[in-house]
mmCIF file of C-alpha atoms in Angstrom:
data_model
loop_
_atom_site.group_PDB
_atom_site.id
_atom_site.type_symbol
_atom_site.label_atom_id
_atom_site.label_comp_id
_atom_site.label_asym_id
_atom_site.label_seq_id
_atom_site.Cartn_x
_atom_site.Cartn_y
_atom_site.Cartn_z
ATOM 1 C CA UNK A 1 0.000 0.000 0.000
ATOM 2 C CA UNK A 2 1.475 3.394 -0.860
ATOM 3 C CA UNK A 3 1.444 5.763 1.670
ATOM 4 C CA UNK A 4 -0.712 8.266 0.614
ATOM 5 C CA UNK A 5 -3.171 5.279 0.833
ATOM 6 C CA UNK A 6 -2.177 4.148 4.200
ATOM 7 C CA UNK A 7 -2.685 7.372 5.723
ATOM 8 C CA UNK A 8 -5.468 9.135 3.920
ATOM 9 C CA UNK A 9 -7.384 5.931 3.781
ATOM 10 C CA UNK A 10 -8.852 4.239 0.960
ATOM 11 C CA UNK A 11 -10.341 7.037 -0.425
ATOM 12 C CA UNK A 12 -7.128 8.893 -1.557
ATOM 13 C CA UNK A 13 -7.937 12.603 -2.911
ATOM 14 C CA UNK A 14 -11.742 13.199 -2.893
ATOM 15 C CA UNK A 15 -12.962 15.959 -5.525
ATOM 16 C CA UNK A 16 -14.239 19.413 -3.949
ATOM 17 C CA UNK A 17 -17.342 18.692 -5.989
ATOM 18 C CA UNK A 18 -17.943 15.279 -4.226
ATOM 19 C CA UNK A 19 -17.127 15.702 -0.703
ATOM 20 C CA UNK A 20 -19.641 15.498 2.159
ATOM 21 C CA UNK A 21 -20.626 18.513 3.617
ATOM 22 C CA UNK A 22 -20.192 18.670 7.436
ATOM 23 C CA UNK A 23 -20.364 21.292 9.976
ATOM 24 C CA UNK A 24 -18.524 21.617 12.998
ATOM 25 C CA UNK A 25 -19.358 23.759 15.995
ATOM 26 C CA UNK A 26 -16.766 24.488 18.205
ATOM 27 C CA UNK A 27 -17.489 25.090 22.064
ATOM 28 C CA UNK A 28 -15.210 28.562 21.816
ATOM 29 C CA UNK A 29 -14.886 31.441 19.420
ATOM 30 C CA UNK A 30 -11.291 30.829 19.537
ATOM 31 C CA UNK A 31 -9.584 27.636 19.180
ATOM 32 C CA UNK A 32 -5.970 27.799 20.538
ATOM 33 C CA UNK A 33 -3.468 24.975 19.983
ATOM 34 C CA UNK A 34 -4.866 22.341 22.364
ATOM 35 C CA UNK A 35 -7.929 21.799 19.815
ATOM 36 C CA UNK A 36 -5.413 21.211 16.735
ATOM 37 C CA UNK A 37 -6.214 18.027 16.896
ATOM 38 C CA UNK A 38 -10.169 18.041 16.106
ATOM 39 C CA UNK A 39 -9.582 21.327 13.963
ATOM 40 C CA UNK A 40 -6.497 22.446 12.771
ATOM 41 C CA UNK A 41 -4.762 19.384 12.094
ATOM 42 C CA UNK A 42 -7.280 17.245 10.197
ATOM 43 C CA UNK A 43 -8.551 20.219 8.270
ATOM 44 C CA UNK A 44 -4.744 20.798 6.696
ATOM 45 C CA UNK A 45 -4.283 16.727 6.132
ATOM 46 C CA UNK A 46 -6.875 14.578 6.097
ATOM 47 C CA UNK A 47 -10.297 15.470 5.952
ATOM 48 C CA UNK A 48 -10.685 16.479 2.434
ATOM 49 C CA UNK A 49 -8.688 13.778 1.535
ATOM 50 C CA UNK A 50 -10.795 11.647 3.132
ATOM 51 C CA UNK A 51 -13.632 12.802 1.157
ATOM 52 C CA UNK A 52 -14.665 15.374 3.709
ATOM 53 C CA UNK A 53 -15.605 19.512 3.502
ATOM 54 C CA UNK A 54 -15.867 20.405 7.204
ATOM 55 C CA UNK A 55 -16.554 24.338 7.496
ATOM 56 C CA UNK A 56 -15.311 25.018 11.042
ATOM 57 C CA UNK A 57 -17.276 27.125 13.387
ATOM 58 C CA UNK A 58 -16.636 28.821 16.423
ATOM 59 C CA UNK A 59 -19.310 29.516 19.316
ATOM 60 C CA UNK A 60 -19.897 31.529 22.489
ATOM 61 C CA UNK A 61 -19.613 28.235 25.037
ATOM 62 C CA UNK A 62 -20.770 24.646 25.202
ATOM 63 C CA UNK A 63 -24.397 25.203 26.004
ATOM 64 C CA UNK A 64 -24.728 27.778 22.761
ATOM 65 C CA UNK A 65 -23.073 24.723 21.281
ATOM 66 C CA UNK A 66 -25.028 22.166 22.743
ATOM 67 C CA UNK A 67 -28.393 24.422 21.648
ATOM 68 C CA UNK A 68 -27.132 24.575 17.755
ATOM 69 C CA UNK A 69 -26.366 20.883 17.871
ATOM 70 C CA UNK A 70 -29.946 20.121 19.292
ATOM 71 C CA UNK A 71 -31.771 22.771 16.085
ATOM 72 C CA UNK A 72 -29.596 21.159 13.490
ATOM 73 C CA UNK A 73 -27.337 24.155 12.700
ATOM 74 C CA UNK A 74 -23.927 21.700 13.691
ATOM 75 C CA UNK A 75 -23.576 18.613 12.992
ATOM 76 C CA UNK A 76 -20.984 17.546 15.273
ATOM 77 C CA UNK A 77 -19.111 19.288 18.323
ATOM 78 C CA UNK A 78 -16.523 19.102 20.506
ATOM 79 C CA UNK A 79 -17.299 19.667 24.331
ATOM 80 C CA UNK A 80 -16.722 18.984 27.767
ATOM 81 C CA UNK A 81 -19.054 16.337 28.953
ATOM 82 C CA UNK A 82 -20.145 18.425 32.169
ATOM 83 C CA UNK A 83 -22.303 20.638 29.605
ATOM 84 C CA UNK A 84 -23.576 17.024 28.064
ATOM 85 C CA UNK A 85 -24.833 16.183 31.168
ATOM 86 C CA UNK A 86 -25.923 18.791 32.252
ATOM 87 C CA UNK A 87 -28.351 19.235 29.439
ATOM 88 C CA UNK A 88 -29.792 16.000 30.296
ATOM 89 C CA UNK A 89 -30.659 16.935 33.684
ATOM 90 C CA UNK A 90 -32.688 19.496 31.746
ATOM 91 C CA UNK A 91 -33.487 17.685 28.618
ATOM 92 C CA UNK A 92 -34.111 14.168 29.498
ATOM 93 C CA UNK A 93 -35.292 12.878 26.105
ATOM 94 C CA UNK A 94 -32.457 14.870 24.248
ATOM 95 C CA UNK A 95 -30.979 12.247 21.691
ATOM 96 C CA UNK A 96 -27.206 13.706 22.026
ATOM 97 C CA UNK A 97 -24.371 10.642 21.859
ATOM 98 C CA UNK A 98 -20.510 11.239 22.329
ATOM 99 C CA UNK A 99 -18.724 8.647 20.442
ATOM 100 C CA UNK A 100 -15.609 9.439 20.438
ATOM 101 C CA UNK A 101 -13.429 11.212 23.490
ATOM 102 C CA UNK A 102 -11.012 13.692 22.920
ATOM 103 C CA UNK A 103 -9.451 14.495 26.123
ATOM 104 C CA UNK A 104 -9.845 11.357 28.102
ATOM 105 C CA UNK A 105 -8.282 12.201 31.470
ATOM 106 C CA UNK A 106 -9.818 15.375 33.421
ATOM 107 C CA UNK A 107 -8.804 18.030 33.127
ATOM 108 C CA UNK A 108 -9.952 21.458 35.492
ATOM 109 C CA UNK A 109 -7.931 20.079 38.493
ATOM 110 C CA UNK A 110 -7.362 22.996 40.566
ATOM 111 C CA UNK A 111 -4.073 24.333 40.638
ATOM 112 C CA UNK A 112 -2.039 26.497 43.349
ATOM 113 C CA UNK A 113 1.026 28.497 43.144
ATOM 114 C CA UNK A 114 4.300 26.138 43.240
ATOM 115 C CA UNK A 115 5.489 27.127 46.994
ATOM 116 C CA UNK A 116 1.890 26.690 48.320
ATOM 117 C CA UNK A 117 1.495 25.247 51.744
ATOM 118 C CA UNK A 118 -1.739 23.582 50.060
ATOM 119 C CA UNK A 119 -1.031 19.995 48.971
ATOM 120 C CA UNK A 120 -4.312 18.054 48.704
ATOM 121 C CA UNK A 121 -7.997 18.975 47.408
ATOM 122 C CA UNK A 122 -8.777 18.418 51.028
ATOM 123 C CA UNK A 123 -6.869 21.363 51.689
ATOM 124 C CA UNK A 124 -8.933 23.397 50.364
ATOM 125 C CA UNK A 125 -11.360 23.665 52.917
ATOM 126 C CA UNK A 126 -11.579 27.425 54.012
ATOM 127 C CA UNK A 127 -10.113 28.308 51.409
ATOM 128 C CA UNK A 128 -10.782 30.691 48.572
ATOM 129 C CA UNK A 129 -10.728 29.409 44.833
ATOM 130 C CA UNK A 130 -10.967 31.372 41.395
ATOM 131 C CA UNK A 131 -13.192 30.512 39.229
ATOM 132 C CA UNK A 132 -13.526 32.249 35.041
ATOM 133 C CA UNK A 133 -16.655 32.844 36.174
ATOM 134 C CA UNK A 134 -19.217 31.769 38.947
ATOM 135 C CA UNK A 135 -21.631 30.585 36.731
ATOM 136 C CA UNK A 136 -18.825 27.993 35.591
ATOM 137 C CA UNK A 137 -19.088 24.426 35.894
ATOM 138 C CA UNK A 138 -15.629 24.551 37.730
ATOM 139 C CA UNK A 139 -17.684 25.045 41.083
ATOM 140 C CA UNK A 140 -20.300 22.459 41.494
ATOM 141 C CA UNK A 141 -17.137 20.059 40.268
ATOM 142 C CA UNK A 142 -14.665 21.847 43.076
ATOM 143 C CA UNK A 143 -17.411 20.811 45.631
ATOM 144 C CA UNK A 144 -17.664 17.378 44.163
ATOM 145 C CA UNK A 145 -14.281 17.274 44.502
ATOM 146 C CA UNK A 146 -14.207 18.642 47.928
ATOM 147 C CA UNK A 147 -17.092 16.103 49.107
ATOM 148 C CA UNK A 148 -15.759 12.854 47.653
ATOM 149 C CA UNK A 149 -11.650 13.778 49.953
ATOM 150 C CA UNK A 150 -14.041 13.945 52.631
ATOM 151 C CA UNK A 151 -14.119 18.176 53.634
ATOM 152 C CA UNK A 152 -16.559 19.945 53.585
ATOM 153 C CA UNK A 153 -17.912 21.733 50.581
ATOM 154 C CA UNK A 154 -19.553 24.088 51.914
ATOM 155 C CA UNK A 155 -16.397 25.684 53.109
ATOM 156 C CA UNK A 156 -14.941 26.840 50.038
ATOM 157 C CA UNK A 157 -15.409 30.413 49.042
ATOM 158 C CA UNK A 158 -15.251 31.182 44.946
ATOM 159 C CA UNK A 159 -14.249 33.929 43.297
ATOM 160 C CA UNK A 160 -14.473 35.041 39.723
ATOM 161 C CA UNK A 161 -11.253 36.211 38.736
ATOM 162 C CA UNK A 162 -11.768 35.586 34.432
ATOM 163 C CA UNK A 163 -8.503 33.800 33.014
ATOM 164 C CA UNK A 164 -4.843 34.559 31.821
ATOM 165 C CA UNK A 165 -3.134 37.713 33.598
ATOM 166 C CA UNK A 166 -6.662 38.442 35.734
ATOM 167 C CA UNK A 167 -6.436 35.131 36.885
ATOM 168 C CA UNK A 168 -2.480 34.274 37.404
ATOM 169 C CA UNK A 169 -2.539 37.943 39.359
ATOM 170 C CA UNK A 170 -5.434 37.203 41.764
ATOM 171 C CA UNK A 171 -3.122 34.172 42.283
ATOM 172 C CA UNK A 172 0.227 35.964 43.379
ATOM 173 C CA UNK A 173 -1.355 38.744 45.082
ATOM 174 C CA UNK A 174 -3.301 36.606 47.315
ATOM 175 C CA UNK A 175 -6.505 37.284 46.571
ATOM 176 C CA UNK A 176 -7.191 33.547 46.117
ATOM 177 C CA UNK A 177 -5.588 30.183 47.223
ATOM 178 C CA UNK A 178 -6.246 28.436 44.320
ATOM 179 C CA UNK A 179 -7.619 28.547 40.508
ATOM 180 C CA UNK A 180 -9.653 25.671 39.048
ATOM 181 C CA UNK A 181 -9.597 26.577 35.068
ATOM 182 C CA UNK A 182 -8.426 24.251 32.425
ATOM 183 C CA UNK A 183 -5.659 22.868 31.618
ATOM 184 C CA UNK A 184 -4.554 25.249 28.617
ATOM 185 C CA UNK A 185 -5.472 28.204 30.969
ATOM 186 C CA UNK A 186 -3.231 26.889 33.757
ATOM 187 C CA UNK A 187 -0.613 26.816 30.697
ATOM 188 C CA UNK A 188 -0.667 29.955 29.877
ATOM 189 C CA UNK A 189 -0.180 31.013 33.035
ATOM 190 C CA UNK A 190 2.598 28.878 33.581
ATOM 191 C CA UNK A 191 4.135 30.677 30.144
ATOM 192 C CA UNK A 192 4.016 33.576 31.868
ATOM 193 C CA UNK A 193 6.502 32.990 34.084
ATOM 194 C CA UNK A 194 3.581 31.734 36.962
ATOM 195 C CA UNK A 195 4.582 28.225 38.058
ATOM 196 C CA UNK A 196 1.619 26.082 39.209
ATOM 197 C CA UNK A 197 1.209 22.931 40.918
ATOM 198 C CA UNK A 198 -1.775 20.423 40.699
ATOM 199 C CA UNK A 199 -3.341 19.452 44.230
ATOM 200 C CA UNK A 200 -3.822 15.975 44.734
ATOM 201 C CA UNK A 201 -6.751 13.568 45.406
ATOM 202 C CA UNK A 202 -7.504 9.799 45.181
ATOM 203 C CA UNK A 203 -10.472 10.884 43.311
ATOM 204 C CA UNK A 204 -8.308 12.205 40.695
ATOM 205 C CA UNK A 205 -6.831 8.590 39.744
ATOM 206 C CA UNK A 206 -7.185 8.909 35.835
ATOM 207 C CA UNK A 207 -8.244 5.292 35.084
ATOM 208 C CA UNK A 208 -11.088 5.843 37.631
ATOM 209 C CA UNK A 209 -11.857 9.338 36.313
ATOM 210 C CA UNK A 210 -11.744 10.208 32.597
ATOM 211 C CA UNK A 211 -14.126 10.848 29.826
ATOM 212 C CA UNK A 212 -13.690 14.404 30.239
ATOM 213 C CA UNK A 213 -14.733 15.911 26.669
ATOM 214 C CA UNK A 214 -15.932 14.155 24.139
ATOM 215 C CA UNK A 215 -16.551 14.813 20.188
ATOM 216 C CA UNK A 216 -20.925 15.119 20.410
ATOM 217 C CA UNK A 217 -23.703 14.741 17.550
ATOM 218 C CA UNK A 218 -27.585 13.580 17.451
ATOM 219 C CA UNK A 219 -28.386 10.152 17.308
ATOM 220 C CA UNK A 220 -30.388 10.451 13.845
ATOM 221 C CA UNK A 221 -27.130 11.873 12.674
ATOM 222 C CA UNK A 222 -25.138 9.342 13.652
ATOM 223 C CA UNK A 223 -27.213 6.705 12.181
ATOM 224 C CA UNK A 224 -27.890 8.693 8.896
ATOM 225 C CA UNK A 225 -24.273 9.825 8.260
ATOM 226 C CA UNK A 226 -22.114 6.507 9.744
ATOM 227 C CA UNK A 227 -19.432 6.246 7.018
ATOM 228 C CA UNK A 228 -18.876 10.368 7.308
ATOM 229 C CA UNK A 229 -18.750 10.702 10.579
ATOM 230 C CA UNK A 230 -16.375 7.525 11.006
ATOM 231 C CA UNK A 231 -13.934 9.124 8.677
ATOM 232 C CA UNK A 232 -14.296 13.001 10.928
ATOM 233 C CA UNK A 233 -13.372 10.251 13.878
ATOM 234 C CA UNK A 234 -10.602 9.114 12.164
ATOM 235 C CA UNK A 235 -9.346 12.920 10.964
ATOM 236 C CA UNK A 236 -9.205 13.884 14.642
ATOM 237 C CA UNK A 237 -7.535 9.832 16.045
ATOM 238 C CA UNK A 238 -4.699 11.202 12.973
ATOM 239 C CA UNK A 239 -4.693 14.572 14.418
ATOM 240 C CA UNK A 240 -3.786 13.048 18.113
ATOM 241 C CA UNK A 241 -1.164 10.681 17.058
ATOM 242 C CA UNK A 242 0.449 13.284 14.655
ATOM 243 C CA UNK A 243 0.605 15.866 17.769
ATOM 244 C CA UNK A 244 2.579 13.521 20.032
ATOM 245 C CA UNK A 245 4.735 12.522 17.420
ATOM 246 C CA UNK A 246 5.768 16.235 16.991
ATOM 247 C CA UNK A 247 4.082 18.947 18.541
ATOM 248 C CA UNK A 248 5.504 21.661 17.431
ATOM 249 C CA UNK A 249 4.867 20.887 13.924
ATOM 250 C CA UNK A 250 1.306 20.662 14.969
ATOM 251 C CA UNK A 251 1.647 24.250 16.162
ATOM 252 C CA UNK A 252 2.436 25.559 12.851
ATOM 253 C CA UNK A 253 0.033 23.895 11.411
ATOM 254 C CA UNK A 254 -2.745 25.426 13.516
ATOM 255 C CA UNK A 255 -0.795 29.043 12.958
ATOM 256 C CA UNK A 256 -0.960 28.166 9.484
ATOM 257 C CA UNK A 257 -5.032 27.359 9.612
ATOM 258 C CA UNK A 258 -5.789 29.845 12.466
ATOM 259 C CA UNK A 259 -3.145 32.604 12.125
ATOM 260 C CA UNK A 260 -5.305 35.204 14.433
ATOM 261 C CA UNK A 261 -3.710 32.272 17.543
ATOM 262 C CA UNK A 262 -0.281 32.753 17.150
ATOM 263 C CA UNK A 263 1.018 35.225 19.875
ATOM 264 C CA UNK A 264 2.061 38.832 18.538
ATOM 265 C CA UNK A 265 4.765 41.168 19.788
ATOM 266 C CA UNK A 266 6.864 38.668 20.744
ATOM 267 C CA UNK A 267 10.144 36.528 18.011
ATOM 268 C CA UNK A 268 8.828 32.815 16.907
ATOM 269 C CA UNK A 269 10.996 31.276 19.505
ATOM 270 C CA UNK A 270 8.622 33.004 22.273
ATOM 271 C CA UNK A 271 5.396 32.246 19.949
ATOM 272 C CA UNK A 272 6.074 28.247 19.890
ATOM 273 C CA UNK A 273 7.043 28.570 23.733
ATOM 274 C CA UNK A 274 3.860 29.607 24.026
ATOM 275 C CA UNK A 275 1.908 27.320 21.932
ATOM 276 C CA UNK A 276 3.824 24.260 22.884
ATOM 277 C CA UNK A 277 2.607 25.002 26.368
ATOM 278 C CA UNK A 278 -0.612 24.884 25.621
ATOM 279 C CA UNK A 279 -0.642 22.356 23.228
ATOM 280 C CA UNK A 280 1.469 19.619 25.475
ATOM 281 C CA UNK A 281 -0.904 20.780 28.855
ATOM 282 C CA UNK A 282 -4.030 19.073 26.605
ATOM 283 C CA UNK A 283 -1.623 16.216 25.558
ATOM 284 C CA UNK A 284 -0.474 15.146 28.609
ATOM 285 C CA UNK A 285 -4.802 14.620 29.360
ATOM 286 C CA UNK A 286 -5.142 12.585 25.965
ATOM 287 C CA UNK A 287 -4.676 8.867 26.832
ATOM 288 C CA UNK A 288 -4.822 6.279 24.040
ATOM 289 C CA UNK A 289 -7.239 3.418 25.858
ATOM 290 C CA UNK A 290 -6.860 0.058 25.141
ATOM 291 C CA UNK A 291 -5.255 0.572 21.879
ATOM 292 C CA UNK A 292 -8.082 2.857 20.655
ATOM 293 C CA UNK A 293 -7.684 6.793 19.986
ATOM 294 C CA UNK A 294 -10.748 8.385 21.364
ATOM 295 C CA UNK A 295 -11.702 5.519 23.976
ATOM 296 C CA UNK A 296 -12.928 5.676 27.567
ATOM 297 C CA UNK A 297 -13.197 3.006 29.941
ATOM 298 C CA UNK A 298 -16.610 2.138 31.632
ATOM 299 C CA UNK A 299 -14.760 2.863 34.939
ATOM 300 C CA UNK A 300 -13.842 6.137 33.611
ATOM 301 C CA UNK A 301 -16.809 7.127 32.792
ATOM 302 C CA UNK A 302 -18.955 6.338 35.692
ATOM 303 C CA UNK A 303 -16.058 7.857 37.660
ATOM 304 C CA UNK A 304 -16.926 11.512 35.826
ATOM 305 C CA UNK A 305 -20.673 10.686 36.059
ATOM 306 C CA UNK A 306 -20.333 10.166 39.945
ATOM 307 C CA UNK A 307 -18.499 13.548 39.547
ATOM 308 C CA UNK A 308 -21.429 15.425 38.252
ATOM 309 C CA UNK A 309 -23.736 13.890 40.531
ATOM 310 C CA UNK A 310 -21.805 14.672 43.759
ATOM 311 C CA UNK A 311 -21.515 18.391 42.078
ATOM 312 C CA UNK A 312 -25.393 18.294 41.803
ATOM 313 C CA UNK A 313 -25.170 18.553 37.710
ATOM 314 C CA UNK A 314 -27.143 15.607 37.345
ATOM 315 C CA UNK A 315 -29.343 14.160 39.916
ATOM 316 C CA UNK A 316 -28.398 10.364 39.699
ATOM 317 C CA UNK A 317 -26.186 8.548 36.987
ATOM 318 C CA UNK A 318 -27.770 7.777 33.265
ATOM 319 C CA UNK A 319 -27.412 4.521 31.131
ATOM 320 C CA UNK A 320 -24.175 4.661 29.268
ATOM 321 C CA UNK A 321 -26.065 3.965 26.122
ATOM 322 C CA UNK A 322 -28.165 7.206 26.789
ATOM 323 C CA UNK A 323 -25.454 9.284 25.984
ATOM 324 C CA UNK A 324 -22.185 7.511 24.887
ATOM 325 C CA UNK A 325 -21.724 5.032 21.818
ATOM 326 C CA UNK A 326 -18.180 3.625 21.207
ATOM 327 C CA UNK A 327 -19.480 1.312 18.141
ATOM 328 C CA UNK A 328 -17.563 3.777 15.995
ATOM 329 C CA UNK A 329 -13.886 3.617 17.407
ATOM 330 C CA UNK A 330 -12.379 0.638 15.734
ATOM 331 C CA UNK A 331 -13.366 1.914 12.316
ATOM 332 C CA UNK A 332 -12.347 5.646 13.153
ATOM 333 C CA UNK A 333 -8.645 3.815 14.225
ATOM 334 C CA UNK A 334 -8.520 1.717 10.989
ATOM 335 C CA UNK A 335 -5.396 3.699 9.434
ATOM 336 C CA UNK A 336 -1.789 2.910 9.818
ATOM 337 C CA UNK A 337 -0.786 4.509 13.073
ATOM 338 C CA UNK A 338 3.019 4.185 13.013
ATOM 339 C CA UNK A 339 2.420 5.979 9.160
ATOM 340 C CA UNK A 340 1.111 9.211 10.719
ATOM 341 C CA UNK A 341 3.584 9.281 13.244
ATOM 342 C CA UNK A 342 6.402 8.815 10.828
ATOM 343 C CA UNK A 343 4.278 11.774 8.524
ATOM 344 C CA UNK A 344 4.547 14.166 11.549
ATOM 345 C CA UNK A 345 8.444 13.261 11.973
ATOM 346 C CA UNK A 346 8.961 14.430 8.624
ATOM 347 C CA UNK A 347 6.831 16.843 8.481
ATOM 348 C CA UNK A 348 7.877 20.364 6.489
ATOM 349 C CA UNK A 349 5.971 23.343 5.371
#
């Protein structure tokens, strides 16, 4: 098999005229580097190869996301499962399915400044954590958190302190003990010269907790578009294992897509810094399961849902096959793995 085969799939070079037609809504106006692989990556290599046209859209937050995907205006989006659910606390019938997770292992662990005294989420009690916002899911999941070390929920004061400089500075001046954002947040404030350290808990074992964001789309959808939405699957599985082989090649891809994300008033050398920071922080929290990109383990998963319920998001755990279906993987990871890898290696603009 040539290569072009092996790693575009048997497809090879679909015609513009001929490709499927798929729309992707992105939870976030902006996509930085950590999302290369379900954007950025797949839209430069493999996707229209593959015999896809995916227009690429970005909106204000997962429920505005979750809302489009319900009216038929996405087709398919990448979120964090603690919207998912919590739409189905609210919208018990809603026919939404992951079936395929992007960032397996969670990944909003609060994080304190590197000399803290605080070493444990149980520390936290009586203490004061920053939040992007208080209407953020970060604090019903701090206080799940909190309750399954043992403390006392209850205790913790939050603060809203936004993200990037607002946040890093309520850090070192004191304001707060801790910050619960994201991983690629907590990145960027590390590349700003802010070290952080992640506080501890046996709740936040990753092959008991996982299944932390998830690519989404209706059920109909899923049924009526199979072969398509296989080969998205397998755009974004490429797009992981081409990031880990090099990383800052995926970088300059994603400048190259999404040029607005590549950091101004600063040399290159400061610019992939940057990037690789936030890149590698999502990385490190994407776990290939069982030999399958995109997988979560049942263990994982009723770890996160045990999450949301101790957080209050959803009231008591759902069927798995209410909102997850993993009958896709093995046919999204039917390419030649070691190919892409060897692609990235050699990769030049």
């Amino acid at each position: 098999m040539s290569l072009g085969a092996t790693i575009f799939g048997p497809t090879g070079f679909a015609n513009a005229q001929t490709r499927k037609k798929i729309i992707l809504g992105s939870a976030t106006v902006t996509t930085t580097p950590l999302g290369c692989t379900y954007s950025s990556i797949p839209m430069e290599l493999y996707w229209k190869q593959d015999g896809l046209d995916v227009e690429y859209v970005g909106l204000a937050g997962a429920n505005a996301a979750l809302q489009a995907l319900m009216a038929g205006t996405v087709d398919i989006v990448p979120g964090t499962n603690s919207a998912l659910f919590a739409m189905y606390q609210k919208v018990p019938d809603a026919q939404i399915k992951a079936f395929y997770t992007h960032t397996t292992a969670f990944n909003a662990t609060p994080v304190v400044l590197k000399d803290s005294p605080l070493k444990t989420i149980r520390d936290l009690e009586g203490k004061n954590v920053g939040l992007q916002s208080l209407a953020n899911s970060q604090l019903p999941v701090v206080r799940a958190l909190m309750k399954m070390a043992g403390g006392d929920p209850a205790s913790i004061k939050f603060t809203a302190v936004g993200e990037g400089p607002e946040a890093a500075h309520a850090l070192t001046e004191k304001r707060v003990d801790a910050i619960a954002l994201f991983d690629g947040l907590h990145a960027s404030i590390e590349a700003a010269g802010v070290p952080l350290r992640e506080l501890t808990s046996d709740a936040l074992d990753r092959s008991k907790l996982g299944f932390n964001a998830a690519l989404w789309a209706r059920a109909d959808y899923l049924k009526e578009n199979r072969a398509d939405v296989i080969k998205l699957g397998r755009g974004v599985a490429k797009g992981v294992e081409f990031a880990k082989a090099n990383p800052e090649a995926a970088v300059r891809i994603h400048w190259k897509v999404f040029p607005a994300t590549k950091r101004r008033g600063v040399d290159d050398k400061e610019a992939m810094r940057h990037g690789l920071m936030n890149l590698n922080a999502r990385l490190k929290n994407i776990d290939i399961i069982d030999g399958l990109v995109g997988n979560s383990t049942t263990a994982q998963i009723n770890g996160y849902m045990n999450l949301m319920v101790s957080g209050g998001i959803l009231k008591e755990p759902l069927p798995l096959d209410k909102f997850w279906d993993p009958s896709l993987l093995k046919e999204i990871n039917d390419f030649d793995h070691e190919a892409v890898r060897q692609q990235a290696r050699n990769y030049k603009e």
